Coordinates of C-alpha atoms in Angstrom, one line a residue:
Chain G
M1 CA 119.6 83.1 123.8
H2 CA 119.6 81.5 127.1
R3 CA 122.8 80.3 128.7
G4 CA 122.1 79.2 132.2
D5 CA 120.9 75.6 133.0
N6 CA 120.6 73.8 129.9
P7 CA 122.0 76.6 127.5
Q8 CA 121.1 77.3 123.9
P9 CA 123.5 78.1 121.2
G10 CA 122.3 81.4 120.0
A11 CA 124.3 83.7 122.5
S12 CA 127.5 81.9 121.3
I13 CA 126.7 82.2 117.9
A14 CA 126.4 85.9 117.9
A15 CA 129.7 85.9 120.0
A16 CA 131.1 83.7 117.4
I17 CA 129.8 86.2 114.6
R18 CA 131.2 89.2 116.9
Q19 CA 134.6 88.0 117.0
A20 CA 134.8 87.9 113.4
W21 CA 132.9 91.2 112.6
P22 CA 133.0 93.2 115.7
D23 CA 130.9 95.8 114.2
A24 CA 128.2 93.4 113.0
F25 CA 124.4 94.3 113.7
I26 CA 123.1 91.5 115.4
V27 CA 119.5 91.1 116.1
G28 CA 118.7 88.5 118.8
L29 CA 115.0 86.6 119.1
V30 CA 114.1 85.5 122.3
Y31 CA 111.1 83.6 123.6
N32 CA 111.4 84.7 127.3
A33 CA 112.6 88.0 128.6
F34 CA 115.0 86.4 131.2
E35 CA 117.3 84.6 128.6
S36 CA 120.4 85.6 130.1
G37 CA 122.4 86.2 126.4
V38 CA 120.0 89.4 126.0
Y39 CA 122.0 90.8 128.7
A40 CA 125.6 89.7 127.9
A41 CA 128.4 92.0 127.2
G42 CA 129.2 92.3 123.5
G43 CA 125.7 90.3 122.7
P44 CA 122.9 91.4 120.3
D45 CA 122.6 94.8 119.3
V46 CA 119.1 94.8 120.0
C47 CA 116.6 91.9 120.9
H48 CA 112.7 90.9 120.0
A49 CA 110.3 88.7 121.5
M50 CA 109.0 86.2 119.1
P51 CA 105.9 83.7 119.5
Y52 CA 106.7 80.1 120.0
P53 CA 106.8 77.9 116.9
T54 CA 103.8 76.3 118.3
A55 CA 101.7 79.3 117.3
G56 CA 102.4 78.3 113.8
L57 CA 104.5 79.4 110.7
G58 CA 101.9 82.4 109.9
P59 CA 102.3 84.1 113.2
Y60 CA 106.0 83.5 113.1
L61 CA 106.7 85.1 109.8
T62 CA 104.4 87.9 110.7
R63 CA 106.4 88.7 113.6
L64 CA 109.5 88.4 111.8
A65 CA 108.4 90.9 109.3
E66 CA 107.6 93.2 112.2
V67 CA 111.0 92.8 113.3
R68 CA 112.9 93.3 110.3
A69 CA 110.7 96.4 109.5
A70 CA 111.9 97.8 113.1
T71 CA 115.4 96.8 112.9
P72 CA 116.3 95.8 109.4
F73 CA 118.8 92.7 109.0
D74 CA 119.6 90.5 105.8
W75 CA 120.4 86.9 107.3
F76 CA 118.5 84.9 109.8
I77 CA 119.9 81.8 111.6
P78 CA 117.6 79.7 113.4
T79 CA 119.1 77.9 116.3
L80 CA 116.4 75.8 117.6
D81 CA 115.3 72.2 116.7
A82 CA 111.5 73.3 116.8
E83 CA 112.4 76.5 114.6
I84 CA 114.2 74.7 111.9
A85 CA 111.3 71.9 111.7
M86 CA 108.8 74.7 111.4
L87 CA 110.7 76.8 108.9
A88 CA 112.2 74.1 106.6
G89 CA 110.5 74.5 103.5
A90 CA 109.7 78.1 103.8
S91 CA 112.6 79.7 102.4
E92 CA 110.7 81.1 99.6
E93 CA 108.2 83.1 102.3
L94 CA 111.2 84.5 104.0
A95 CA 113.0 85.4 100.7
E96 CA 109.5 87.4 100.0
L97 CA 109.9 89.1 103.4
G98 CA 113.5 90.2 102.4
I99 CA 115.1 87.7 104.7
G100 CA 118.1 85.3 103.5
V101 CA 118.2 81.9 105.2
R102 CA 119.8 78.3 104.6
L103 CA 117.6 75.8 105.9
P104 CA 117.8 71.7 105.3
D105 CA 115.5 70.2 102.6
P106 CA 112.4 69.4 104.5
A107 CA 112.8 65.5 103.0
V108 CA 116.6 65.8 104.5
L109 CA 115.4 66.9 107.8
A110 CA 112.7 64.2 108.1
R111 CA 115.4 61.7 107.1
C112 CA 117.7 62.8 109.8
G113 CA 114.8 63.2 112.7
K114 CA 114.8 60.8 115.9
A115 CA 112.0 58.8 114.2
Q116 CA 113.8 57.7 110.9
L117 CA 117.0 58.1 112.2
P118 CA 117.2 53.9 112.3
V119 CA 116.6 53.9 108.5
L120 CA 119.5 56.2 108.0
A121 CA 121.9 54.6 110.0
E122 CA 121.2 51.6 108.4
H123 CA 121.9 53.0 104.9
C124 CA 124.9 54.5 106.2
E125 CA 126.1 51.4 108.0
V126 CA 126.2 53.1 111.1
A127 CA 125.2 51.5 114.5
T128 CA 122.1 53.0 116.1
P129 CA 120.3 52.2 119.4
A130 CA 117.1 49.9 119.2
T131 CA 114.3 52.4 118.7
A132 CA 110.6 52.0 118.4
V133 CA 108.3 54.6 117.4
A134 CA 104.9 55.1 118.9
R135 CA 102.0 57.4 118.3
D136 CA 100.9 57.5 121.8
V137 CA 101.6 56.2 125.2
G138 CA 99.6 53.1 124.6
E139 CA 101.8 52.1 121.7
A140 CA 105.1 53.3 123.8
L141 CA 103.8 51.1 126.5
E142 CA 103.9 48.0 124.2
H143 CA 107.2 48.8 122.7
A144 CA 108.6 48.8 126.0
E145 CA 107.0 45.7 127.3
A146 CA 108.7 44.1 124.1
A147 CA 111.9 45.5 124.8
G148 CA 112.3 45.5 128.4
Y149 CA 112.8 47.9 131.1
P150 CA 114.3 50.2 131.6
V151 CA 113.9 52.1 128.3
F152 CA 114.5 55.9 127.3
L153 CA 111.4 57.7 126.1
K154 CA 112.1 60.6 123.8
G155 CA 110.1 63.4 122.3
P156 CA 110.2 64.7 118.7
F157 CA 112.7 67.3 119.6
Y158 CA 113.8 67.1 122.9
D159 CA 113.5 65.4 126.4
A160 CA 114.7 61.9 127.2
V161 CA 113.9 60.4 130.2
L162 CA 114.9 57.0 131.3
V163 CA 112.0 55.0 132.5
H164 CA 112.1 51.8 134.7
N165 CA 108.4 50.8 134.5
P166 CA 104.8 51.4 133.2
A167 CA 103.9 53.9 135.4
G168 CA 107.2 56.0 134.7
L169 CA 106.7 55.8 130.9
A170 CA 103.1 56.9 131.3
A171 CA 103.7 59.8 133.2
A172 CA 107.1 60.6 131.2
G173 CA 105.0 60.1 127.9
A174 CA 102.1 62.2 128.9
A175 CA 104.1 65.2 129.5
I176 CA 106.4 64.7 126.3
L177 CA 103.4 64.6 124.3
A178 CA 101.8 67.5 126.1
D179 CA 105.1 69.5 125.7
W180 CA 106.0 68.5 122.1
G181 CA 103.4 66.3 120.5
P182 CA 103.7 62.9 118.8
P183 CA 105.8 60.8 118.1
L184 CA 107.4 59.0 121.4
L185 CA 110.3 57.0 120.8
V186 CA 111.3 54.1 122.8
Q187 CA 114.9 53.4 122.5
E188 CA 117.3 50.8 124.1
P189 CA 119.6 52.6 126.8
L190 CA 123.2 52.1 126.3
L191 CA 126.1 52.2 128.6
G192 CA 129.2 54.0 127.2
T193 CA 131.0 57.2 126.7
E194 CA 129.2 60.4 125.2
F195 CA 130.5 62.1 122.2
N196 CA 129.5 65.0 120.1
L197 CA 130.6 66.1 116.6
M198 CA 129.8 69.4 115.3
G199 CA 130.2 70.2 111.4
L200 CA 129.0 72.3 108.5
G201 CA 128.0 70.3 105.7
D202 CA 128.5 72.1 102.1
G203 CA 125.2 70.8 100.7
K204 CA 127.2 68.6 98.1
G205 CA 128.1 65.5 100.7
G206 CA 131.5 67.5 101.8
L207 CA 132.3 69.2 104.9
L208 CA 133.6 72.7 105.5
G209 CA 134.9 71.7 109.0
S210 CA 134.2 69.5 112.0
C211 CA 135.0 69.4 115.6
A212 CA 134.5 66.3 117.8
L213 CA 134.4 65.9 121.8
R214 CA 134.3 63.5 124.5
K215 CA 132.1 64.5 127.3
L216 CA 133.9 64.9 130.5
I217 CA 131.1 66.5 132.9
V218 CA 127.4 65.5 132.2
S219 CA 124.5 67.3 133.8
D220 CA 121.6 65.7 135.3
K221 CA 119.8 66.6 132.0
G222 CA 122.5 65.1 129.9
K223 CA 124.2 68.2 128.8
G224 CA 127.9 68.1 128.2
N225 CA 129.1 70.7 131.1
G226 CA 132.9 69.9 130.1
S227 CA 134.2 68.1 127.1
V228 CA 137.6 67.6 125.3
V229 CA 138.4 67.5 121.9
V230 CA 139.1 64.2 120.4
R231 CA 140.4 62.7 117.2
D232 CA 139.0 59.5 115.9
L233 CA 139.0 58.6 112.4
R234 CA 136.1 56.1 113.0
L235 CA 133.9 59.4 113.8
D236 CA 135.4 61.3 110.8
E237 CA 134.2 58.2 108.8
I238 CA 130.7 57.9 110.2
T239 CA 130.3 61.6 109.8
R240 CA 131.5 61.1 105.7
R241 CA 129.0 58.6 105.3
V242 CA 126.1 60.6 106.8
M243 CA 127.1 63.6 104.5
A244 CA 127.5 61.7 101.6
A245 CA 124.1 60.1 102.3
T246 CA 122.1 63.4 103.0
H247 CA 124.2 66.1 101.4
W248 CA 123.4 67.9 104.5
S249 CA 123.7 71.6 104.0
G250 CA 124.5 73.8 107.1
P251 CA 125.5 73.2 110.6
F252 CA 124.5 70.0 112.4
E253 CA 125.7 68.2 115.4
L254 CA 125.9 64.3 115.6
E255 CA 125.6 62.6 119.0
F256 CA 127.0 59.1 119.8
I257 CA 127.5 56.9 122.4
R258 CA 130.6 54.6 122.4
D259 CA 129.0 51.7 123.5
Q260 CA 131.1 49.8 126.5
R261 CA 129.9 46.3 125.2
D262 CA 131.9 46.6 121.6
D263 CA 133.6 49.8 121.7
C264 CA 131.6 50.9 118.5
Y265 CA 130.1 54.2 118.1
R266 CA 126.3 54.3 118.3
L267 CA 124.7 57.2 116.7
I268 CA 121.9 58.7 119.0
E269 CA 120.5 61.9 117.4
I270 CA 121.2 64.4 114.4
N271 CA 120.7 68.0 115.3
P272 CA 119.9 70.1 112.8
R273 CA 121.7 73.2 114.2
F274 CA 124.8 74.5 116.0
P275 CA 125.2 73.1 119.2
A276 CA 125.2 75.1 122.7
W277 CA 129.1 74.6 122.7
V278 CA 129.6 76.4 119.4
G279 CA 131.5 78.9 121.1
F280 CA 134.4 76.6 122.2
P281 CA 136.1 75.8 118.8
A282 CA 135.5 79.4 117.9
Q283 CA 138.1 80.0 120.7
L284 CA 140.5 77.8 118.9
G285 CA 140.2 79.3 115.6
A286 CA 137.6 77.2 114.2
N287 CA 134.7 80.0 114.0
F288 CA 131.9 77.5 112.5
P289 CA 129.2 80.4 112.6
A290 CA 131.4 82.9 110.7
A291 CA 132.3 80.3 108.2
W292 CA 128.7 79.8 108.1
V293 CA 127.9 83.8 107.5
E294 CA 130.6 83.4 105.1
W295 CA 129.1 80.4 103.3
M296 CA 125.5 82.3 103.1
L297 CA 127.1 85.4 101.6
Q298 CA 128.4 83.2 98.9
R299 CA 132.1 84.2 99.7
P300 CA 134.8 81.3 99.3
V301 CA 135.0 79.6 102.7
R302 CA 138.5 78.0 103.8
P303 CA 137.9 74.5 105.3
L304 CA 138.0 75.2 109.2
P305 CA 140.8 73.9 111.2
Q306 CA 140.2 71.3 113.7
P307 CA 141.0 71.9 117.0
A308 CA 143.9 70.0 118.7
P309 CA 143.0 66.8 120.7
G310 CA 143.1 67.8 124.4
R311 CA 141.4 71.3 124.2
F312 CA 138.9 71.1 126.6
F313 CA 136.0 73.2 127.9
L314 CA 134.3 73.9 131.2
R315 CA 130.8 75.4 131.3
H316 CA 131.3 78.3 133.6
Q317 CA 128.1 80.2 134.9
I318 CA 128.3 83.8 135.6
E319 CA 125.8 86.5 136.6
V320 CA 124.7 88.8 133.7
S321 CA 123.1 92.2 135.1
G322 CA 120.1 93.9 133.5
D323 CA 117.4 96.5 134.4
M324 CA 113.6 96.1 134.5
G325 CA 113.5 98.6 131.9
Q326 CA 115.1 96.4 129.4
I327 CA 112.5 93.6 130.2
S328 CA 109.9 96.1 129.9
A329 CA 111.3 97.1 126.4
L330 CA 110.8 93.8 125.4
L331 CA 107.5 93.4 126.6
D332 CA 106.4 96.4 125.0
A333 CA 107.6 95.3 121.6
L334 CA 105.2 92.0 122.0
P335 CA 102.7 92.1 119.3
N336 CA 99.2 92.0 121.0
S337 CA 98.0 89.8 118.6
T338 CA 100.3 87.0 119.8
N339 CA 100.1 87.8 123.4
H340 CA 102.7 85.4 124.6
D341 CA 104.1 85.1 128.1
L342 CA 107.7 86.4 128.0
T343 CA 108.6 85.2 131.5
S344 CA 107.0 81.7 130.9
N345 CA 109.7 78.7 130.6
S346 CA 111.9 78.9 127.1
I347 CA 112.6 76.4 124.7
S348 CA 115.4 74.3 125.1
A349 CA 118.4 73.5 122.9
Chain Y
M1 CA 137.0 50.6 110.3
T2 CA 139.1 50.1 113.4
G3 CA 142.8 48.9 111.8
E4 CA 143.9 52.1 110.6
T5 CA 143.0 54.2 113.7
D6 CA 144.7 51.3 116.1
L7 CA 147.8 51.4 114.1
T8 CA 148.8 55.1 115.4
R9 CA 147.0 55.2 118.6
L10 CA 150.5 54.6 120.4
E11 CA 152.1 57.4 118.5
D12 CA 149.1 59.6 118.7
L13 CA 149.3 59.8 122.7
M14 CA 150.1 62.9 124.2
L15 CA 152.6 62.8 127.1
N16 CA 154.2 65.3 129.5
E17 CA 157.1 65.2 132.0
R18 CA 154.7 64.4 134.8
G19 CA 153.3 61.3 133.4
F20 CA 150.2 62.6 132.2
V21 CA 148.8 60.5 129.2
F22 CA 146.1 61.8 127.1
D23 CA 144.8 59.3 124.6
P24 CA 143.1 61.9 121.7
N25 CA 141.3 58.9 120.4
T26 CA 139.1 58.1 123.2
G27 CA 139.5 61.3 125.3
E28 CA 140.5 59.2 128.2
S29 CA 143.5 60.5 130.4
Y30 CA 146.0 58.3 132.4
Q31 CA 148.7 58.8 134.8
V32 CA 151.9 56.3 134.5
S33 CA 154.7 56.0 136.5
G34 CA 158.4 57.5 135.3
T35 CA 159.2 53.9 134.4
G36 CA 156.0 53.7 132.2
L37 CA 156.4 57.1 130.8
L38 CA 160.4 56.2 129.7
C39 CA 158.4 52.7 128.2
L40 CA 155.9 54.5 126.4
R41 CA 158.4 57.3 124.9
A42 CA 160.5 54.8 124.0
L43 CA 158.1 52.4 122.1
Q44 CA 156.5 55.9 120.3
R45 CA 160.2 56.1 119.2
G46 CA 160.0 52.6 117.5
A47 CA 162.3 50.9 120.1
S48 CA 162.0 47.2 120.2
I49 CA 160.9 45.4 123.4
D50 CA 164.5 44.2 123.7
E51 CA 166.0 47.7 123.4
V52 CA 163.2 49.2 126.0
V53 CA 164.5 46.3 128.4
A54 CA 168.1 47.3 127.8
Q55 CA 167.5 51.0 128.7
L56 CA 165.4 50.3 131.8
V57 CA 168.2 47.6 133.2
T58 CA 170.8 50.4 132.6
S59 CA 169.1 53.1 134.3
H60 CA 167.5 51.5 137.1
D61 CA 170.3 48.9 138.0
V62 CA 167.9 45.7 138.0
E63 CA 168.2 42.4 137.0
R64 CA 167.2 42.0 133.1
I65 CA 164.6 39.1 134.1
T66 CA 162.8 41.3 136.7
V67 CA 162.5 44.3 134.1
R68 CA 161.1 42.0 131.5
C69 CA 158.7 40.8 133.6
D70 CA 157.3 43.9 134.3
V71 CA 157.5 45.3 130.9
D72 CA 155.7 42.3 129.7
A73 CA 152.8 43.3 132.2
F74 CA 153.0 47.0 130.9
L75 CA 152.6 45.8 127.7
W76 CA 149.7 43.6 128.7
D77 CA 148.1 46.7 129.9
L78 CA 148.8 48.6 126.9
K79 CA 147.2 46.1 124.8
Q80 CA 144.0 46.4 126.9
L81 CA 144.0 49.7 126.2
G82 CA 144.2 49.2 122.4
W83 CA 147.3 51.0 122.1
L84 CA 149.3 48.2 120.7

């Protein structure tokens, strides 16, 4: 629910659902009592603290059951990569808890992961940057030596660090491994403009809707703090191929760089979730979270309209106010068995 | 994969009265002069290069050969942007 620097999608998903159904009962799940979306006007009706996915599926499901017993809910929309990686394949366990969820098939999720992306891209005849997979820093050093510096060093879920020499790679690699574990990915850096495309896959190789953006303002963490809607048939065609190859079901985001060497789009990443900017198209009549809820409820979903090219967003930080009593309530609700530090750093989107 | 897009890029351009041009294909924006705006609008309507030149000669009271050189230079810029 974090919406400050390096924002997460949860708060925008809640707002979009609230936009469609003002009386919806929304339960927010947080890892950190200072996640700003907890305190935003029109945000979740109630919030609960969760153990980090690194605690494992068992503690996570135990806590979900406790949350559902305290504040009953029907459907669960995980919003972070690490959650989805952990929960994919656990739909039956969630169903036994009475929790409805639509998650990507584990095999499809693996095909779309960073480590296997070049294989999928080749299958779809989509360009992607040269990428080598390393199990540890030593292997990453070998790959970088072969490719030549600088290279991007990436983790399995988050973090992308441009490193210029072996010392920089060793330091960045150790940090990424400590945070996220293996593998490390060594990727050629590309010069060009960044584009993102959000969509909803219908699970049959088709789309319920999509929206493509060009980043206008990029933060020092590579996040789009301002973007404009674009319409390029080449992006639509690439997306069509990825959908046809994966039969993706649910929200996703494709990240591209339009390579200035040849003006071709290169697929950088596939994120198996709504992006942090999901609230922007909702303001333009393309409410992806609401469509996804309709889809989960097995109601007929009309294809979402594509927002008009030229509409843009700028990320605008404001102060939300809270009371220490609210933080205390979140801390009190934390199960003793998990004993997580609610004030520590949260997971990034 | 590029042909279909390129054919429609000129007509897809979004223009306003102040010469602001937005290319919905790339997300890039540009500023053009009043003369450039007149050229772009005429081309979007399907005017030929000779018709564009004739229109500028009439509206700006400049010799045809001068206008033709300037229009050719402008068209070269448009080609570099992939709009023609």
